[in-house]
mmCIF file of C-alpha atoms and ligand atoms in Angstrom:
data_model
loop_
_atom_site.group_PDB
_atom_site.id
_atom_site.type_symbol
_atom_site.label_atom_id
_atom_site.label_comp_id
_atom_site.label_asym_id
_atom_site.label_seq_id
_atom_site.Cartn_x
_atom_site.Cartn_y
_atom_site.Cartn_z
ATOM 1 C CA MET A 1 -0.002 0.019 -0.004
ATOM 2 C CA THR A 2 1.299 3.475 -0.913
ATOM 3 C CA HIS A 3 1.317 5.881 1.999
ATOM 4 C CA LYS A 4 0.481 9.417 1.048
ATOM 5 C CA ILE A 5 2.656 11.833 3.051
ATOM 6 C CA LEU A 6 2.257 15.601 2.951
ATOM 7 C CA ILE A 7 5.512 17.546 3.550
ATOM 8 C CA LEU A 8 5.115 21.052 4.996
ATOM 9 C CA ALA A 9 8.666 22.461 5.250
ATOM 10 C CA GLY A 10 7.571 25.830 6.641
ATOM 11 C CA ASP A 11 9.953 28.587 7.564
ATOM 12 C CA GLY A 12 13.451 29.293 9.008
ATOM 13 C CA ILE A 13 15.362 26.049 9.362
ATOM 14 C CA GLY A 14 12.176 24.152 8.205
ATOM 15 C CA PRO A 15 13.250 23.714 4.559
ATOM 16 C CA GLU A 16 16.802 22.489 5.463
ATOM 17 C CA ILE A 17 15.736 19.994 8.120
ATOM 18 C CA MET A 18 13.030 18.752 5.758
ATOM 19 C CA ARG A 19 15.511 18.342 2.843
ATOM 20 C CA ALA A 20 17.713 16.325 5.250
ATOM 21 C CA THR A 21 14.742 14.193 6.326
ATOM 22 C CA GLU A 22 13.671 13.541 2.725
ATOM 23 C CA LEU A 23 17.082 11.956 2.190
ATOM 24 C CA VAL A 24 16.067 9.351 4.820
ATOM 25 C CA ILE A 25 12.669 8.854 3.183
ATOM 26 C CA ALA A 26 14.275 8.353 -0.203
ATOM 27 C CA ALA A 27 16.767 5.803 1.156
ATOM 28 C CA LEU A 28 13.983 3.838 2.877
ATOM 29 C CA SER A 29 11.974 3.616 -0.302
ATOM 30 C CA GLU A 30 14.907 2.945 -2.644
ATOM 31 C CA LYS A 31 16.757 0.460 -0.516
ATOM 32 C CA PHE A 32 14.263 -0.963 1.974
ATOM 33 C CA GLY A 33 10.938 -1.084 0.092
ATOM 34 C CA LEU A 34 8.978 1.648 1.933
ATOM 35 C CA ASP A 35 6.076 2.579 -0.414
ATOM 36 C CA VAL A 36 5.393 6.341 -0.126
ATOM 37 C CA ALA A 37 4.111 9.129 -2.334
ATOM 38 C CA LEU A 38 5.199 12.622 -1.210
ATOM 39 C CA GLU A 39 3.302 15.836 -1.782
ATOM 40 C CA HIS A 40 4.634 19.298 -0.823
ATOM 41 C CA ALA A 41 2.639 22.358 0.203
ATOM 42 C CA LEU A 42 3.094 25.783 1.758
ATOM 43 C CA MET A 43 2.315 26.627 5.332
ATOM 44 C CA GLY A 44 3.181 29.391 7.824
ATOM 45 C CA GLY A 45 5.200 32.436 6.748
ATOM 46 C CA ALA A 46 6.023 30.896 3.348
ATOM 47 C CA ALA A 47 2.285 30.589 2.672
ATOM 48 C CA ILE A 48 1.619 34.156 3.844
ATOM 49 C CA ASP A 49 4.266 35.446 1.368
ATOM 50 C CA ASP A 50 2.700 33.385 -1.380
ATOM 51 C CA CYS A 51 -1.030 34.043 -0.905
ATOM 52 C CA GLY A 52 -1.552 36.026 2.328
ATOM 53 C CA GLU A 53 -2.822 33.100 4.399
ATOM 54 C CA PRO A 54 -0.833 30.930 6.851
ATOM 55 C CA LEU A 55 -2.998 27.862 6.056
ATOM 56 C CA PRO A 56 -4.168 28.102 2.443
ATOM 57 C CA ALA A 57 -7.289 26.046 1.587
ATOM 58 C CA SER A 58 -5.266 24.012 -0.896
ATOM 59 C CA THR A 59 -2.835 22.989 1.882
ATOM 60 C CA LEU A 60 -5.697 22.056 4.217
ATOM 61 C CA GLU A 61 -7.285 19.982 1.455
ATOM 62 C CA LEU A 62 -4.052 18.079 0.822
ATOM 63 C CA ALA A 63 -3.618 17.599 4.590
ATOM 64 C CA SER A 64 -7.078 16.118 4.879
ATOM 65 C CA SER A 65 -6.536 13.687 2.057
ATOM 66 C CA SER A 66 -3.046 12.575 3.173
ATOM 67 C CA ASP A 67 -2.360 9.560 5.380
ATOM 68 C CA ALA A 68 0.128 11.615 7.453
ATOM 69 C CA ILE A 69 1.731 15.095 7.564
ATOM 70 C CA LEU A 70 5.351 15.943 8.313
ATOM 71 C CA LEU A 71 5.952 19.570 9.338
ATOM 72 C CA GLY A 72 9.265 21.430 9.766
ATOM 73 C CA ALA A 73 8.533 24.631 11.664
ATOM 74 C CA VAL A 74 6.731 27.887 11.127
ATOM 75 C CA GLY A 75 7.225 31.518 12.067
ATOM 76 C CA GLY A 76 10.032 34.028 12.275
ATOM 77 C CA PRO A 77 10.708 37.755 12.784
ATOM 78 C CA LYS A 78 9.540 38.626 9.232
ATOM 79 C CA TRP A 79 5.904 37.850 10.196
ATOM 80 C CA GLU A 80 5.858 38.992 13.816
ATOM 81 C CA LYS A 81 4.272 42.369 13.140
ATOM 82 C CA ILE A 82 1.303 41.229 11.096
ATOM 83 C CA ASP A 83 -2.204 40.879 12.490
ATOM 84 C CA ARG A 84 -2.239 38.120 15.201
ATOM 85 C CA ALA A 85 -5.053 36.237 13.498
ATOM 86 C CA ARG A 86 -3.047 35.750 10.336
ATOM 87 C CA ARG A 87 0.424 34.958 11.832
ATOM 88 C CA PRO A 88 2.237 31.746 10.831
ATOM 89 C CA GLU A 89 1.510 30.011 14.136
ATOM 90 C CA ARG A 90 -2.235 30.499 13.590
ATOM 91 C CA GLY A 91 -1.905 28.264 10.548
ATOM 92 C CA LEU A 92 -0.512 25.494 12.741
ATOM 93 C CA LEU A 93 -3.304 25.870 15.395
ATOM 94 C CA ALA A 94 -5.892 25.866 12.608
ATOM 95 C CA LEU A 95 -4.436 22.709 11.057
ATOM 96 C CA ARG A 96 -4.489 20.897 14.457
ATOM 97 C CA SER A 97 -8.053 21.877 15.137
ATOM 98 C CA GLU A 98 -9.369 21.303 11.554
ATOM 99 C CA LEU A 99 -7.913 17.780 11.640
ATOM 100 C CA GLU A 100 -9.175 17.219 15.211
ATOM 101 C CA LEU A 101 -5.752 16.164 16.472
ATOM 102 C CA PHE A 102 -6.700 15.641 20.109
ATOM 103 C CA CYS A 103 -3.739 13.569 21.272
ATOM 104 C CA ASN A 104 -0.221 14.824 21.539
ATOM 105 C CA LEU A 105 2.643 12.346 21.970
ATOM 106 C CA ARG A 106 6.035 13.564 23.279
ATOM 107 C CA PRO A 107 8.675 10.925 23.910
ATOM 108 C CA ALA A 108 11.505 11.620 26.294
ATOM 109 C CA VAL A 109 14.251 9.166 25.428
ATOM 110 C CA LEU A 110 17.822 9.641 26.494
ATOM 111 C CA LEU A 111 20.188 8.124 23.919
ATOM 112 C CA ALA A 112 23.228 6.763 25.758
ATOM 113 C CA PRO A 113 25.849 8.865 23.866
ATOM 114 C CA LEU A 114 24.027 12.016 24.935
ATOM 115 C CA ALA A 115 23.859 11.280 28.701
ATOM 116 C CA ALA A 116 26.214 14.254 29.381
ATOM 117 C CA SER A 117 23.703 16.692 27.711
ATOM 118 C CA SER A 118 21.122 16.210 30.476
ATOM 119 C CA THR A 119 20.945 18.663 33.333
ATOM 120 C CA LEU A 120 20.458 15.655 35.635
ATOM 121 C CA LYS A 121 23.201 13.213 36.733
ATOM 122 C CA ALA A 122 23.909 10.410 34.239
ATOM 123 C CA GLU A 123 22.924 7.714 36.787
ATOM 124 C CA VAL A 124 19.430 9.270 37.154
ATOM 125 C CA VAL A 125 18.685 9.568 33.435
ATOM 126 C CA THR A 126 20.639 6.766 31.657
ATOM 127 C CA GLY A 127 18.096 4.497 29.927
ATOM 128 C CA LEU A 128 15.294 7.095 30.261
ATOM 129 C CA ASP A 129 12.367 6.211 27.921
ATOM 130 C CA ILE A 130 9.067 7.953 28.707
ATOM 131 C CA MET A 131 6.076 8.724 26.494
ATOM 132 C CA ILE A 132 3.959 11.684 27.608
ATOM 133 C CA ILE A 133 0.405 11.779 26.198
ATOM 134 C CA ARG A 134 -1.257 15.168 26.424
ATOM 135 C CA GLU A 135 -4.934 15.841 25.690
ATOM 136 C CA LEU A 136 -4.729 18.673 23.131
ATOM 137 C CA THR A 137 -8.159 20.019 22.209
ATOM 138 C CA GLY A 138 -10.082 20.224 25.531
ATOM 139 C CA GLY A 139 -9.655 21.310 29.135
ATOM 140 C CA ILE A 140 -9.011 24.745 30.426
ATOM 141 C CA TYR A 141 -7.394 26.135 27.194
ATOM 142 C CA PHE A 142 -10.766 25.794 25.434
ATOM 143 C CA GLY A 143 -13.390 25.838 28.182
ATOM 144 C CA GLU A 144 -16.140 28.462 28.193
ATOM 145 C CA PRO A 145 -16.897 30.879 29.794
ATOM 146 C CA ARG A 146 -13.604 32.667 29.808
ATOM 147 C CA GLY A 147 -12.474 36.257 29.891
ATOM 148 C CA ILE A 148 -11.444 39.306 31.883
ATOM 149 C CA GLN A 149 -14.175 41.356 33.581
ATOM 150 C CA VAL A 150 -14.026 44.824 35.061
ATOM 151 C CA ALA A 151 -16.176 45.388 38.143
ATOM 152 C CA ALA A 152 -18.028 48.632 38.829
ATOM 153 C CA ASP A 153 -15.172 49.804 41.071
ATOM 154 C CA GLY A 154 -12.657 49.191 38.264
ATOM 155 C CA THR A 155 -11.019 46.054 39.672
ATOM 156 C CA ARG A 156 -10.442 43.342 37.101
ATOM 157 C CA SER A 157 -10.893 39.609 37.425
ATOM 158 C CA GLY A 158 -9.908 36.899 35.022
ATOM 159 C CA HIS A 159 -11.541 33.490 34.640
ATOM 160 C CA ASN A 160 -11.199 30.315 32.683
ATOM 161 C CA THR A 161 -13.189 27.086 32.772
ATOM 162 C CA MET A 162 -11.650 23.666 33.166
ATOM 163 C CA VAL A 163 -14.052 21.242 31.605
ATOM 164 C CA TYR A 164 -13.787 17.681 30.264
ATOM 165 C CA THR A 165 -16.560 15.530 28.909
ATOM 166 C CA GLU A 166 -16.678 11.736 29.538
ATOM 167 C CA HIS A 167 -16.096 11.272 25.792
ATOM 168 C CA GLU A 168 -12.961 13.406 25.731
ATOM 169 C CA ILE A 169 -11.469 11.601 28.756
ATOM 170 C CA THR A 170 -12.318 8.141 27.447
ATOM 171 C CA ARG A 171 -10.760 8.557 24.031
ATOM 172 C CA ILE A 172 -7.478 9.917 25.376
ATOM 173 C CA ALA A 173 -7.365 7.313 28.167
ATOM 174 C CA ARG A 174 -7.935 4.483 25.629
ATOM 175 C CA LEU A 175 -5.021 5.817 23.544
ATOM 176 C CA GLY A 176 -2.935 5.776 26.729
ATOM 177 C CA PHE A 177 -3.760 2.147 27.477
ATOM 178 C CA ASP A 178 -3.137 1.137 23.858
ATOM 179 C CA ILE A 179 0.253 2.848 23.688
ATOM 180 C CA ALA A 180 1.281 1.496 27.162
ATOM 181 C CA GLY A 181 0.312 -2.002 25.891
ATOM 182 C CA LYS A 182 2.804 -1.639 23.042
ATOM 183 C CA ARG A 183 5.548 -0.471 25.383
ATOM 184 C CA GLN A 184 6.473 -1.698 28.869
ATOM 185 C CA GLY A 185 2.808 -1.948 29.901
ATOM 186 C CA ARG A 186 2.736 0.750 32.619
ATOM 187 C CA LEU A 187 0.405 3.748 32.443
ATOM 188 C CA CYS A 188 0.421 6.623 34.911
ATOM 189 C CA SER A 189 -2.588 8.908 34.768
ATOM 190 C CA VAL A 190 -1.715 12.366 36.138
ATOM 191 C CA ASP A 191 -4.474 14.580 37.621
ATOM 192 C CA LYS A 192 -5.280 16.768 40.592
ATOM 193 C CA ALA A 193 -8.248 14.715 41.810
ATOM 194 C CA ASN A 194 -7.761 15.879 45.414
ATOM 195 C CA VAL A 195 -8.697 19.481 44.473
ATOM 196 C CA LEU A 196 -10.385 19.612 41.054
ATOM 197 C CA GLU A 197 -13.722 17.890 40.298
ATOM 198 C CA THR A 198 -12.897 17.799 36.545
ATOM 199 C CA THR A 199 -9.951 15.608 37.303
ATOM 200 C CA GLU A 200 -11.898 13.547 39.858
ATOM 201 C CA LEU A 201 -14.081 12.572 36.897
ATOM 202 C CA TRP A 202 -10.915 11.996 34.881
ATOM 203 C CA ARG A 203 -9.572 9.570 37.521
ATOM 204 C CA ASP A 204 -12.935 7.749 37.798
ATOM 205 C CA ILE A 205 -13.160 7.162 34.045
ATOM 206 C CA VAL A 206 -9.516 6.113 33.620
ATOM 207 C CA THR A 207 -9.944 3.650 36.514
ATOM 208 C CA SER A 208 -13.147 2.236 35.004
ATOM 209 C CA LEU A 209 -11.398 1.438 31.728
ATOM 210 C CA ALA A 210 -8.497 -0.444 33.426
ATOM 211 C CA GLY A 211 -10.415 -3.750 33.462
ATOM 212 C CA GLU A 212 -10.418 -3.856 29.672
ATOM 213 C CA TYR A 213 -6.629 -3.625 29.508
ATOM 214 C CA THR A 214 -5.469 -6.327 31.878
ATOM 215 C CA GLU A 215 -1.970 -6.311 30.288
ATOM 216 C CA VAL A 216 -1.479 -2.731 31.469
ATOM 217 C CA GLU A 217 -0.636 -1.705 35.031
ATOM 218 C CA LEU A 218 -2.475 1.550 35.884
ATOM 219 C CA SER A 219 -1.285 4.039 38.488
ATOM 220 C CA HIS A 220 -2.405 7.540 39.330
ATOM 221 C CA MET A 221 -0.387 10.544 40.486
ATOM 222 C CA TYR A 222 -1.117 14.134 41.354
ATOM 223 C CA VAL A 223 0.459 16.581 38.995
ATOM 224 C CA ASP A 224 2.637 18.315 41.646
ATOM 225 C CA SER A 225 3.993 14.927 42.694
ATOM 226 C CA ALA A 226 4.539 13.912 39.048
ATOM 227 C CA ALA A 227 6.620 17.012 38.401
ATOM 228 C CA MET A 228 8.746 16.160 41.435
ATOM 229 C CA GLN A 229 9.110 12.494 40.496
ATOM 230 C CA LEU A 230 10.063 13.406 36.905
ATOM 231 C CA VAL A 231 13.115 15.192 38.210
ATOM 232 C CA ARG A 232 13.822 12.882 41.195
ATOM 233 C CA ASN A 233 13.466 9.467 39.543
ATOM 234 C CA PRO A 234 12.233 9.796 35.926
ATOM 235 C CA ARG A 235 12.909 6.183 34.970
ATOM 236 C CA GLN A 236 9.980 4.978 37.101
ATOM 237 C CA PHE A 237 7.651 6.097 34.272
ATOM 238 C CA ASP A 238 6.716 4.331 31.080
ATOM 239 C CA VAL A 239 3.623 6.153 29.680
ATOM 240 C CA ILE A 240 2.025 9.260 31.296
ATOM 241 C CA VAL A 241 -1.452 10.339 30.182
ATOM 242 C CA THR A 242 -2.758 13.730 31.237
ATOM 243 C CA SER A 243 -4.918 16.738 30.420
ATOM 244 C CA ASN A 244 -4.149 19.688 28.249
ATOM 245 C CA LEU A 245 -2.863 22.041 31.034
ATOM 246 C CA PHE A 246 -0.823 19.497 32.993
ATOM 247 C CA GLY A 247 0.492 17.960 29.798
ATOM 248 C CA ASP A 248 1.643 21.315 28.459
ATOM 249 C CA ILE A 249 3.910 21.676 31.420
ATOM 250 C CA LEU A 250 5.077 18.073 31.943
ATOM 251 C CA SER A 251 5.664 17.449 28.182
ATOM 252 C CA ASP A 252 8.154 20.327 28.142
ATOM 253 C CA LEU A 253 9.803 19.319 31.358
ATOM 254 C CA ALA A 254 10.381 15.607 30.696
ATOM 255 C CA PRO A 255 11.894 15.742 27.187
ATOM 256 C CA MET A 256 14.216 18.546 28.233
ATOM 257 C CA LEU A 257 15.780 16.129 30.690
ATOM 258 C CA THR A 258 17.293 14.462 27.652
ATOM 259 C CA GLY A 259 19.274 17.388 26.382
ATOM 260 C CA SER A 260 18.965 19.502 23.202
ATOM 261 C CA ILE A 261 15.667 20.770 21.703
ATOM 262 C CA GLY A 262 17.168 19.738 18.320
ATOM 263 C CA MET A 263 16.650 16.066 19.312
ATOM 264 C CA LEU A 264 12.944 16.094 20.267
ATOM 265 C CA PRO A 265 10.190 14.740 18.039
ATOM 266 C CA SER A 266 6.428 14.911 18.590
ATOM 267 C CA ALA A 267 3.147 13.648 17.121
ATOM 268 C CA SER A 268 -0.463 14.801 17.220
ATOM 269 C CA LEU A 269 -3.079 12.149 16.397
ATOM 270 C CA ASP A 270 -6.756 12.106 15.578
ATOM 271 C CA ALA A 271 -9.293 9.441 16.638
ATOM 272 C CA ASN A 272 -8.239 7.162 13.781
ATOM 273 C CA GLY A 273 -4.517 7.468 14.497
ATOM 274 C CA LYS A 274 -3.868 9.765 11.532
ATOM 275 C CA GLY A 275 -1.454 12.472 12.488
ATOM 276 C CA LEU A 276 0.794 15.460 12.156
ATOM 277 C CA PHE A 277 4.408 14.863 13.059
ATOM 278 C CA GLU A 278 6.838 17.611 13.833
ATOM 279 C CA PRO A 279 9.947 18.494 15.812
ATOM 280 C CA VAL A 280 9.310 20.203 19.173
ATOM 281 C CA HIS A 281 11.620 23.106 18.283
ATOM 282 C CA GLY A 282 10.595 26.216 16.261
ATOM 283 C CA SER A 283 12.022 27.706 13.104
ATOM 284 C CA ALA A 284 15.304 28.828 14.739
ATOM 285 C CA PRO A 285 15.736 31.964 12.606
ATOM 286 C CA ASP A 286 19.157 32.644 14.304
ATOM 287 C CA ILE A 287 20.718 29.649 12.513
ATOM 288 C CA ALA A 288 18.479 29.352 9.409
ATOM 289 C CA GLY A 289 20.100 28.817 5.999
ATOM 290 C CA GLN A 290 23.515 27.960 7.440
ATOM 291 C CA ASN A 291 23.386 24.125 7.441
ATOM 292 C CA LEU A 292 23.787 24.225 11.275
ATOM 293 C CA ALA A 293 20.380 22.892 12.359
ATOM 294 C CA ASN A 294 20.091 19.455 13.901
ATOM 295 C CA PRO A 295 17.730 17.429 11.671
ATOM 296 C CA LEU A 296 17.392 14.512 14.152
ATOM 297 C CA ALA A 297 14.182 15.812 15.779
ATOM 298 C CA THR A 298 12.457 15.788 12.370
ATOM 299 C CA ILE A 299 14.044 12.421 11.343
ATOM 300 C CA GLN A 300 12.743 10.982 14.661
ATOM 301 C CA SER A 301 9.345 12.563 14.004
ATOM 302 C CA LEU A 302 9.365 10.558 10.724
ATOM 303 C CA ALA A 303 10.042 7.392 12.764
ATOM 304 C CA MET A 304 7.038 8.232 14.971
ATOM 305 C CA MET A 305 4.881 8.627 11.865
ATOM 306 C CA LEU A 306 5.965 5.249 10.592
ATOM 307 C CA ARG A 307 5.207 3.641 13.975
ATOM 308 C CA TYR A 308 2.020 5.361 15.070
ATOM 309 C CA THR A 309 0.180 6.188 11.828
ATOM 310 C CA LEU A 310 1.549 4.125 8.971
ATOM 311 C CA ASN A 311 2.045 0.818 10.875
ATOM 312 C CA GLU A 312 5.543 0.521 9.547
ATOM 313 C CA SER A 313 7.356 -0.172 12.864
ATOM 314 C CA MET A 314 10.200 -2.046 11.118
ATOM 315 C CA HIS A 315 11.183 1.147 9.317
ATOM 316 C CA ALA A 316 10.677 3.221 12.471
ATOM 317 C CA ASN A 317 13.112 0.906 14.363
ATOM 318 C CA ARG A 318 15.529 1.088 11.407
ATOM 319 C CA ILE A 319 15.614 4.920 11.666
ATOM 320 C CA GLU A 320 15.976 4.967 15.478
ATOM 321 C CA ARG A 321 18.827 2.401 15.392
ATOM 322 C CA ALA A 322 20.585 4.437 12.671
ATOM 323 C CA VAL A 323 20.267 7.661 14.721
ATOM 324 C CA ALA A 324 21.688 5.905 17.801
ATOM 325 C CA ARG A 325 24.598 4.411 15.776
ATOM 326 C CA THR A 326 25.427 7.757 14.175
ATOM 327 C CA LEU A 327 25.655 9.356 17.653
ATOM 328 C CA ASP A 328 27.590 6.378 18.910
ATOM 329 C CA LYS A 329 30.171 6.987 16.230
ATOM 330 C CA GLY A 330 30.701 10.466 17.665
ATOM 331 C CA TYR A 331 28.998 12.683 15.048
ATOM 332 C CA ARG A 332 27.227 15.750 16.428
ATOM 333 C CA THR A 333 25.619 18.927 15.100
ATOM 334 C CA GLY A 334 26.633 22.157 16.950
ATOM 335 C CA ASP A 335 23.723 22.094 19.438
ATOM 336 C CA ILE A 336 24.701 18.682 20.875
ATOM 337 C CA TYR A 337 28.462 19.050 20.344
ATOM 338 C CA SER A 338 30.788 17.987 23.173
ATOM 339 C CA GLU A 339 34.591 17.830 23.263
ATOM 340 C CA GLY A 340 36.054 14.990 21.256
ATOM 341 C CA ALA A 341 33.034 14.630 18.951
ATOM 342 C CA GLN A 342 33.090 15.294 15.210
ATOM 343 C CA GLN A 343 30.956 18.322 14.288
ATOM 344 C CA VAL A 344 28.847 17.953 11.154
ATOM 345 C CA GLY A 345 26.195 20.047 9.379
ATOM 346 C CA THR A 346 22.461 19.400 8.808
ATOM 347 C CA LEU A 347 22.817 17.524 5.491
ATOM 348 C CA GLU A 348 25.887 15.563 6.603
ATOM 349 C CA MET A 349 24.107 14.366 9.724
ATOM 350 C CA ALA A 350 21.183 13.070 7.544
ATOM 351 C CA GLU A 351 23.643 11.397 5.155
ATOM 352 C CA LEU A 352 25.365 9.643 8.105
ATOM 353 C CA VAL A 353 21.948 8.416 9.307
ATOM 354 C CA VAL A 354 21.173 7.148 5.814
ATOM 355 C CA ALA A 355 24.553 5.330 5.721
ATOM 356 C CA SER A 356 23.643 3.605 9.000
ATOM 357 C CA LEU A 357 20.178 2.514 7.965
ATOM 358 C CA GLY A 358 21.318 -0.930 6.888
ATOM 359 C CA ASP A 359 23.759 -1.590 9.843
HETATM 360 P P1 NAD B 1 13.260 27.843 18.505
HETATM 361 O O1 NAD B 1 12.935 26.442 18.957
HETATM 362 O O2 NAD B 1 13.083 28.114 17.085
HETATM 363 O O3 NAD B 1 14.745 28.230 18.922
HETATM 364 C C1 NAD B 1 15.218 28.200 20.261
HETATM 365 C C2 NAD B 1 16.768 27.991 20.260
HETATM 366 O O4 NAD B 1 17.037 26.635 19.956
HETATM 367 C C3 NAD B 1 17.539 28.839 19.199
HETATM 368 O O5 NAD B 1 18.740 29.223 19.748
HETATM 369 C C4 NAD B 1 17.729 27.885 18.041
HETATM 370 O O6 NAD B 1 18.855 28.149 17.309
HETATM 371 C C5 NAD B 1 17.858 26.518 18.809
HETATM 372 N N1 NAD B 1 17.333 25.464 17.941
HETATM 373 C C6 NAD B 1 16.013 25.158 17.668
HETATM 374 N N2 NAD B 1 15.938 24.097 16.853
HETATM 375 C C7 NAD B 1 17.247 23.704 16.621
HETATM 376 C C8 NAD B 1 17.729 22.660 15.835
HETATM 377 N N3 NAD B 1 16.974 21.796 15.120
HETATM 378 N N4 NAD B 1 19.083 22.532 15.783
HETATM 379 C C9 NAD B 1 19.914 23.340 16.489
HETATM 380 N N5 NAD B 1 19.446 24.347 17.234
HETATM 381 C C10 NAD B 1 18.083 24.525 17.334
HETATM 382 O O7 NAD B 1 12.347 28.820 19.401
HETATM 383 P P2 NAD B 1 12.185 30.407 19.315
HETATM 384 O O8 NAD B 1 13.477 31.037 19.017
HETATM 385 O O9 NAD B 1 11.448 30.800 20.550
HETATM 386 O O10 NAD B 1 11.187 30.641 18.098
HETATM 387 C C11 NAD B 1 11.575 30.965 16.778
HETATM 388 C C12 NAD B 1 10.324 30.996 15.867
HETATM 389 O O11 NAD B 1 9.767 29.685 15.797
HETATM 390 C C13 NAD B 1 9.248 31.923 16.364
HETATM 391 O O12 NAD B 1 8.661 32.631 15.262
HETATM 392 C C14 NAD B 1 8.236 30.985 17.028
HETATM 393 O O13 NAD B 1 6.956 31.468 17.021
HETATM 394 C C15 NAD B 1 8.394 29.773 16.112
HETATM 395 N N6 NAD B 1 8.011 28.493 16.732
HETATM 396 C C16 NAD B 1 7.400 27.589 15.914
HETATM 397 C C17 NAD B 1 7.077 26.318 16.415
HETATM 398 C C18 NAD B 1 6.430 25.369 15.484
HETATM 399 O O14 NAD B 1 6.517 25.548 14.258
HETATM 400 N N7 NAD B 1 5.851 24.270 15.977
HETATM 401 C C19 NAD B 1 7.353 25.978 17.755
HETATM 402 C C20 NAD B 1 8.007 26.915 18.535
HETATM 403 C C21 NAD B 1 8.317 28.194 18.015
#
C-alpha cells in the first residue's frame, strides 16, 4: 500500500531539516521497500508570502486527504508584526483543530551517547524512555466561559473554565492504554483529583477502563507529585497520560531532561490514528540557512509517523537504530556538540543516518 505523506517544510530552518529528512525517506523507499508518495505544500510564513494566508485552503485539502503530515517549523521575525489572526503560528493551530488532532505524543528518550547533555546526573537519566500523552483540544485552554471582567469599582478579574466531557477523557485514556500496551505496559494517569472535580471525573473514568486492559498496570499521580518524580526518579515512568494544562507543562519538562531541543520529536493524532508529526523546536531563525540545524528531531518525527500512523514499525526501528549508531560513532551537530566529537552540518548528519540504515 502506498502511504500518502504531505510535507510542509515551513519557515526558517524548516526547509533544510526537511531536505535532510527527505534523504532518509528516499533511502527507505529505494533500499528498503517503503512505499510512499510525497506531496509538498506551503504553510506558515512561506504561505503568507505566497497568498496572504498561513494555512491556504489548498494545503488544508491536501492535509485532509493525506495519510500523514510531516511539518518542519513555522514563524520568524519577518511575520511577527502582522495581524495576530494571520500569523504563521495561527496556521498550525488551525491545522491541528481542523484535523481534530486531540492527542499529543512527546517521547523523552535519552540516547546513551548524549547522557552528558542532560541537566540531571547520568545515573538518574541513563536509559530514560518515557512517553507523555497530552490531551490537546479540551480542558481549560478551550473551556467556556472565559475572559477578563471589570467590576463597577474598576477592579479586574480573569476567569477560565476547566471542563472535560466523559467522551474526551475516554478517548485519550484508551489511547494511553493502547500505547502502554505496546511499550512496557505501565500507564500513569496524572491529575489533581484531590482538588479539582474535573480531574476527579478523569480519575474515575480512567480507573473504570482499566479492566479492559489487563496487560497494562495503571497508576495515578497528582500533577505536583509527578513534576517532582520526573526530576527525582524519571525512569519509574513508562507512559504518562494527562490533560491539556498539565500535559503542556510536563511534556516540556520531561523531554528537556534528555538534552537539546534539536533532538525532540512529537506527534499529534486524531481518533483514527492519523497524524501530524513535527519537531518540538521552532524555526530557529538565528541559524536558518547555514546548514547548522540538527535534523534529528525531524528524522525521529518521521520514525514516529511510521510507527504510530503508517504501521511500519520495522522502518521506524531502522531509523531509530541508525540515529543511535550515528551518535555512537561520535557525530554531532553544533547544538549537541561535546569535546572529542566530530561536528557535522544538517545535511551531513542526515547522510550519516542514511549510511547507518542498513547496519
Ligand atoms: P526555537 O525552537 O526556534 O529556537 C530556540 C533555540 O534553539 C534557538 O537558539 C535555536 O537556534 C535553537 N534550535 C532550535 N531548533 C534547533 C535545531 N533543530 N538545531 C539546532 N538548534 C536549534 O524557538 P524560538 O526562537 O522561541 O522561536 C523561533 C520562531 O519559531 C518563532 O517565530 C516561534 O513562534 C516559532 N515556533 C514555531 C514552532 C512550530 O512551528 N511548531 C514551535 C516553537 C516556536
